[in-house]
Coordinates of C-alpha atoms and ligand atoms in Angstrom, one line a residue:
M1 CA 137.2 99.8 90.8
N2 CA 134.9 100.5 93.7
I3 CA 132.4 103.4 93.3
L4 CA 130.7 104.8 96.4
G5 CA 127.2 106.0 95.4
I6 CA 125.2 108.6 97.4
E7 CA 121.6 109.5 96.9
T8 CA 119.9 112.4 98.8
S9 CA 117.7 114.1 96.2
C10 CA 114.4 113.8 98.2
D11 CA 113.4 111.8 101.3
E12 CA 115.6 108.7 101.1
T13 CA 119.2 108.6 102.2
G14 CA 120.8 105.9 100.0
V15 CA 124.4 104.7 100.0
A16 CA 125.9 101.8 98.0
V17 CA 129.2 100.4 96.7
Y18 CA 129.4 99.2 93.1
S19 CA 132.4 97.2 92.2
S20 CA 133.4 96.8 88.6
H21 CA 134.0 93.1 89.0
Q22 CA 131.4 92.1 91.6
G23 CA 128.5 94.4 91.0
I24 CA 126.7 95.9 94.1
R25 CA 128.9 94.9 97.1
A26 CA 126.7 96.6 99.8
Q27 CA 123.9 99.0 100.1
A28 CA 122.0 100.8 102.8
L29 CA 118.9 102.9 102.7
Y30 CA 117.3 105.1 105.3
S31 CA 113.7 106.3 104.5
Q32 CA 112.4 109.5 106.1
I33 CA 108.8 108.5 105.5
K34 CA 107.9 108.7 109.2
I35 CA 109.2 112.3 109.5
H36 CA 107.1 113.6 106.6
A37 CA 104.0 111.4 107.0
D38 CA 102.4 113.9 109.5
Y39 CA 102.6 116.6 106.9
G40 CA 101.2 114.5 104.0
G41 CA 104.3 115.2 101.9
V42 CA 108.0 115.9 101.9
V43 CA 109.1 119.0 104.0
P44 CA 112.3 120.1 102.3
E45 CA 114.0 121.6 105.4
L46 CA 113.3 118.5 107.5
A47 CA 114.6 116.3 104.6
S48 CA 117.9 118.2 104.4
R49 CA 118.4 118.0 108.2
D50 CA 117.8 114.3 108.3
H51 CA 120.2 113.6 105.5
V52 CA 122.8 115.5 107.6
R53 CA 122.1 113.2 110.5
K54 CA 122.0 109.9 108.6
L55 CA 124.5 110.1 105.7
L56 CA 127.9 109.7 107.4
P57 CA 126.7 106.7 109.6
L58 CA 125.2 105.1 106.5
I59 CA 128.5 105.5 104.6
E60 CA 130.3 103.8 107.5
Q61 CA 127.8 101.0 107.6
T62 CA 127.9 100.4 103.9
L63 CA 131.7 100.3 103.8
Q64 CA 131.7 97.9 106.7
Q65 CA 129.2 95.6 105.0
A66 CA 131.3 95.7 101.8
N67 CA 134.3 94.9 104.0
L68 CA 136.1 97.9 102.6
D69 CA 138.2 100.7 104.0
K70 CA 137.6 104.3 102.8
R71 CA 140.9 104.1 101.0
D72 CA 139.6 101.2 98.8
I73 CA 137.1 103.6 97.1
S74 CA 138.2 104.7 93.7
A75 CA 135.6 107.4 93.0
I76 CA 132.4 108.9 94.6
A77 CA 129.1 109.3 92.7
Y78 CA 126.4 111.5 94.1
T79 CA 123.1 112.7 92.9
R80 CA 123.7 116.2 91.5
G81 CA 120.1 116.8 90.4
P82 CA 117.2 117.1 89.8
G83 CA 115.8 117.2 93.3
L84 CA 115.3 119.4 96.4
I85 CA 118.2 121.9 96.6
G86 CA 119.0 121.5 100.3
A87 CA 118.8 117.7 100.2
L88 CA 121.1 117.6 97.1
L89 CA 123.6 120.0 98.8
V90 CA 124.0 117.5 101.7
G91 CA 124.9 114.6 99.5
S92 CA 127.1 116.6 97.2
S93 CA 129.0 118.4 100.0
V94 CA 129.7 115.1 101.8
A95 CA 130.7 113.4 98.5
R96 CA 133.1 116.2 97.5
A97 CA 134.6 116.7 101.0
L98 CA 135.3 112.9 101.2
A99 CA 136.7 112.8 97.7
F100 CA 139.0 115.8 98.5
A101 CA 140.2 114.1 101.6
L102 CA 140.8 110.8 99.8
D103 CA 142.2 112.5 96.7
I104 CA 139.8 110.6 94.4
P105 CA 137.4 111.9 91.7
T106 CA 133.7 112.5 91.9
I107 CA 130.8 112.0 89.4
G108 CA 127.7 114.2 89.7
V109 CA 124.9 111.8 88.6
H110 CA 121.5 112.7 87.0
H111 CA 118.9 111.2 89.3
M112 CA 116.7 110.1 86.4
E113 CA 119.7 108.4 84.6
G114 CA 120.1 106.5 87.9
H115 CA 116.5 105.3 87.6
L116 CA 117.0 104.6 83.9
V117 CA 120.0 102.3 84.3
A118 CA 118.8 100.5 87.5
P119 CA 117.3 97.7 85.3
M120 CA 121.0 96.9 84.4
L121 CA 121.4 95.7 88.0
A122 CA 118.8 93.0 87.4
E123 CA 119.6 89.4 86.3
D124 CA 117.5 89.8 83.2
K125 CA 118.9 93.0 81.8
P126 CA 117.9 94.8 78.6
S127 CA 120.3 95.4 75.7
Y128 CA 120.3 98.7 73.8
P129 CA 118.4 100.3 72.1
F130 CA 115.2 100.6 74.1
V131 CA 112.4 102.9 75.1
A132 CA 112.4 103.9 78.8
L133 CA 109.3 104.8 80.8
L134 CA 110.4 106.6 83.9
V135 CA 107.6 107.0 86.4
S136 CA 108.5 108.3 89.8
G137 CA 107.1 110.8 92.4
G138 CA 108.7 113.8 90.7
H139 CA 108.8 112.8 87.0
S140 CA 107.0 110.9 84.3
M141 CA 108.7 110.6 80.9
L142 CA 109.2 108.4 77.9
V143 CA 112.8 108.4 76.6
D144 CA 114.2 106.8 73.5
V145 CA 117.6 105.3 74.5
A146 CA 119.6 104.6 71.3
A147 CA 122.8 103.8 73.1
P148 CA 124.2 104.2 76.6
G149 CA 123.7 107.9 77.6
D150 CA 122.1 108.8 74.3
Y151 CA 118.7 110.0 75.3
Q152 CA 115.9 111.6 73.4
V153 CA 112.9 112.6 75.5
L154 CA 109.7 111.6 73.6
G155 CA 107.2 112.9 76.1
E156 CA 106.7 113.9 79.7
S157 CA 104.1 115.0 82.1
V158 CA 102.7 118.5 81.6
D159 CA 101.5 118.5 85.3
D160 CA 101.6 115.9 88.1
A161 CA 104.0 112.9 87.8
A162 CA 102.4 109.4 87.9
G163 CA 103.7 108.7 91.5
E164 CA 102.4 112.1 92.6
A165 CA 98.9 111.3 91.2
F166 CA 99.0 108.0 93.2
D167 CA 100.0 109.8 96.3
K168 CA 97.4 112.6 96.0
T169 CA 94.6 110.2 95.2
A170 CA 95.7 108.0 98.1
K171 CA 95.5 111.0 100.4
L172 CA 91.8 111.6 99.3
L173 CA 91.2 107.9 100.2
G174 CA 92.6 108.6 103.7
L175 CA 95.9 106.8 103.2
D176 CA 99.2 108.0 104.6
Y177 CA 102.1 109.5 102.6
P178 CA 103.5 108.1 100.4
G179 CA 100.2 106.5 99.4
G180 CA 101.2 104.9 96.1
P181 CA 101.9 101.4 97.5
K182 CA 99.0 101.6 99.9
L183 CA 96.6 102.6 97.2
A184 CA 97.8 99.6 95.1
K185 CA 97.2 97.3 98.1
L186 CA 93.6 98.8 98.6
A187 CA 92.9 98.3 94.9
E188 CA 93.4 94.5 95.3
Q189 CA 90.0 94.5 97.1
G190 CA 88.3 96.7 94.5
H191 CA 85.7 95.5 92.0
A192 CA 86.2 96.1 88.3
G193 CA 83.5 98.1 86.4
V194 CA 82.1 100.1 89.3
Y195 CA 83.9 103.3 88.3
R196 CA 85.6 104.4 85.2
F197 CA 88.3 107.1 85.3
P198 CA 89.4 109.0 82.1
R199 CA 92.6 108.0 80.3
P200 CA 94.1 111.5 80.0
M201 CA 95.6 112.7 76.7
T202 CA 95.1 109.4 74.9
D203 CA 92.4 110.7 72.6
R204 CA 95.0 112.8 70.6
P205 CA 98.4 111.9 69.2
G206 CA 101.5 112.6 71.2
L207 CA 103.5 111.1 74.1
D208 CA 103.0 113.7 76.8
F209 CA 101.1 112.8 80.0
S210 CA 98.8 114.7 82.2
F211 CA 97.8 113.1 85.5
S212 CA 96.4 116.0 87.5
G213 CA 92.9 115.6 86.1
L214 CA 92.7 112.1 87.6
K215 CA 93.2 113.6 91.0
T216 CA 90.2 116.0 90.4
F217 CA 88.2 113.1 89.1
A218 CA 89.1 111.1 92.2
L219 CA 88.0 114.0 94.4
N220 CA 84.6 114.2 92.8
T221 CA 84.2 110.4 92.9
V222 CA 85.1 110.3 96.6
Q223 CA 82.5 113.1 97.3
Q224 CA 79.8 111.0 95.7
S225 CA 80.8 107.8 97.3
D226 CA 79.2 106.1 100.3
R227 CA 82.7 106.3 101.9
S228 CA 82.6 102.6 102.8
Q229 CA 85.9 100.7 102.7
Q230 CA 84.6 98.7 99.7
D231 CA 83.7 101.8 97.7
F232 CA 87.1 103.3 98.5
A233 CA 88.7 100.1 97.2
N234 CA 86.6 100.4 94.0
I235 CA 87.8 103.9 93.5
A236 CA 91.4 102.8 94.1
Y237 CA 90.9 100.0 91.5
A238 CA 89.5 102.4 88.9
F239 CA 92.2 105.0 89.5
Q240 CA 95.0 102.5 89.2
E241 CA 93.4 100.9 86.1
A242 CA 93.3 104.3 84.4
V243 CA 96.9 105.1 85.1
I244 CA 98.1 101.7 83.9
D245 CA 95.9 101.9 80.8
T246 CA 97.3 105.3 80.0
L247 CA 100.9 104.2 80.4
R248 CA 100.2 101.1 78.3
I249 CA 98.8 103.2 75.5
K250 CA 101.7 105.6 75.5
I251 CA 104.3 102.8 75.7
G252 CA 102.7 101.2 72.6
R253 CA 102.9 104.5 70.7
A254 CA 106.5 105.2 71.8
L255 CA 107.7 101.8 70.7
Q256 CA 106.1 102.3 67.3
Q257 CA 107.4 105.9 66.9
A258 CA 111.0 105.0 67.9
N259 CA 110.8 101.6 66.2
R260 CA 112.0 99.7 69.2
Q261 CA 111.1 96.3 70.6
R262 CA 112.1 96.7 74.2
V263 CA 110.8 98.9 77.0
V264 CA 112.4 99.5 80.3
I265 CA 110.1 100.7 83.1
A266 CA 111.8 102.3 86.2
G267 CA 111.2 104.8 89.0
G268 CA 109.0 104.2 92.1
V269 CA 105.8 103.4 90.2
S270 CA 107.6 100.6 88.4
A271 CA 107.2 98.6 91.7
N272 CA 103.5 98.4 91.0
L273 CA 102.6 94.8 90.6
Q274 CA 99.4 95.3 88.6
L275 CA 101.4 97.5 86.2
R276 CA 103.8 94.6 85.7
T277 CA 101.0 92.0 85.2
T278 CA 99.2 94.1 82.7
L279 CA 102.4 95.0 80.8
A280 CA 103.4 91.3 80.7
E281 CA 100.2 90.4 78.9
V282 CA 100.4 93.3 76.5
A283 CA 104.0 92.6 75.7
K284 CA 103.2 89.0 74.9
K285 CA 100.3 89.9 72.6
D286 CA 102.1 92.8 70.8
G287 CA 105.6 91.1 70.7
F288 CA 107.9 93.4 72.7
E289 CA 110.0 92.8 75.8
V290 CA 109.7 94.6 79.2
F291 CA 112.5 95.0 81.7
Y292 CA 112.4 96.4 85.3
P293 CA 114.9 97.1 88.0
P294 CA 115.0 94.6 90.9
L295 CA 112.1 95.6 93.2
A296 CA 114.5 97.1 95.8
Y297 CA 115.9 99.5 93.2
C298 CA 112.6 100.8 91.8
T299 CA 112.3 103.6 94.4
D300 CA 115.2 105.9 95.2
N301 CA 118.4 104.1 96.3
G302 CA 122.2 104.5 96.3
A303 CA 122.9 101.5 94.1
M304 CA 121.5 103.1 91.0
I305 CA 123.6 106.2 91.6
A306 CA 126.8 104.1 92.2
Y307 CA 126.1 102.2 89.0
A308 CA 125.3 105.3 86.9
G309 CA 128.4 106.9 88.3
W310 CA 130.5 103.9 87.2
L311 CA 129.1 104.1 83.7
R312 CA 130.1 107.8 83.4
A313 CA 133.5 107.1 85.0
Q314 CA 134.1 104.4 82.3
S315 CA 134.1 107.2 79.7
G316 CA 136.1 109.5 81.9
Q317 CA 133.2 111.8 82.7
Y318 CA 134.3 113.0 86.2
D319 CA 133.2 116.4 87.6
P320 CA 135.5 119.0 89.2
L321 CA 135.1 119.6 93.0
D322 CA 133.6 123.0 92.5
T323 CA 130.6 121.5 90.6
R324 CA 127.2 122.9 91.7
V325 CA 124.0 120.9 92.3
K326 CA 121.3 121.2 89.7
P327 CA 117.8 121.1 91.3
R328 CA 116.4 121.4 87.7
W329 CA 118.3 119.5 85.1
P330 CA 116.7 118.4 81.8
L331 CA 117.8 114.9 80.9
H332 CA 118.6 115.9 77.3
E333 CA 121.5 118.0 78.6
L334 CA 123.5 114.9 79.4
V335 CA 126.2 113.9 76.9
A336 CA 126.4 110.4 75.4
L337 CA 128.7 107.9 77.0
Ligands
LIG1 O1 111.4 107.1 92.4 P1 110.9 107.4 93.7 O2 111.3 106.6 94.9 O3 111.1 108.9 94.0 C1 111.2 109.9 93.1 O4 112.2 110.0 92.4 O5 110.2 110.7 93.0 O6 109.3 107.3 93.5 C2 108.4 107.4 94.6 C3 107.0 107.3 94.1 C4 105.9 107.7 95.1 O7 105.0 108.6 94.5 C5 105.3 106.4 95.4 O8 104.0 106.5 95.9 C6 105.4 105.7 94.1 O9 106.7 106.0 93.7 N1 105.3 104.2 94.3 C7 104.2 103.5 93.9 C8 104.5 102.1 94.3 N2 105.6 102.1 95.0 C9 106.1 103.4 95.0 N3 103.2 103.8 93.1 C10 102.3 102.9 92.8 N4 102.4 101.6 93.2 C11 103.5 101.2 93.9 N5 103.6 99.9 94.2
LIG2 ZN1 113.6 108.9 92.1

């Protein structure tokens, strides 16, 4: 069975083919970063228009790479939500039109389920049950995953997502959008102990996050700084340290509350190498295991959508062709597999 996966929820056009006996056969990704960089963030209308331009050529390219004809596709998985409505409409319209023409079924995938199952595409994959920490540009949440598709949201961000906080703080430090990876790079030159940022919402019980205060703290710190490259690196270091420490504390609590020994970390921020180093040390000390997607599948991509679609297809969960996109879609609305 070959599943074509299409991701267009935000500013990456992602396409992949997942084959039930070979895994990911081919994948292609086009990032719109250059288009949005001048504006310091994603411009929804420009995102939709660019998905229109890039999606069909990327599908052709991916099928060619996989050495497949359109008629070899068994089903099409596309991101149904959450995300930007115009961007979602491009992917879902192309997916449904192609499926209609080929007379094959479609699966409307939840973007965060895509992130959550991406670690299953790694060589070292987790077994169920586990706790998942999903940290992307749009969402931050802790989810107890008892079995495939059986999700209980334990906590989420009450304001900015972790990736969003990285991007906004990076902007204050003069770094281009999306600043997360650039801030992480700058932090490598920073010195420990020069600044100390707060660890939001760790002084009270609970698993929700709040990252918007860190951005305000960063703004005040930048205003008092001597604006040298070294001092900006010190700020980047302290900011990243606070985010990672906050995530570490909440992961520990979530594992205890759900009584699990495994944590899966996915979404764009899971590409952060300092996060991975810190978590490896903590996991060793506290006796739990940590799993990540392959680096290429941490940020948005078509492979995770193709794979999540395949999982849903396995249990016959196809969607009719008149299915509407869901720009807002709580994870708990998904039915178990
Ligand atoms: O999952 P993703 O591609 O898109 C959403 O679904 O939102 O995540 C993108 C986010 C951006 O905020 C980006 O700055 C952040 O992930 N990100 C990172 C790193 N790589 C990507 N943040 C910190 N360190 C990184 N290495
Ligand atoms: Zn994402």
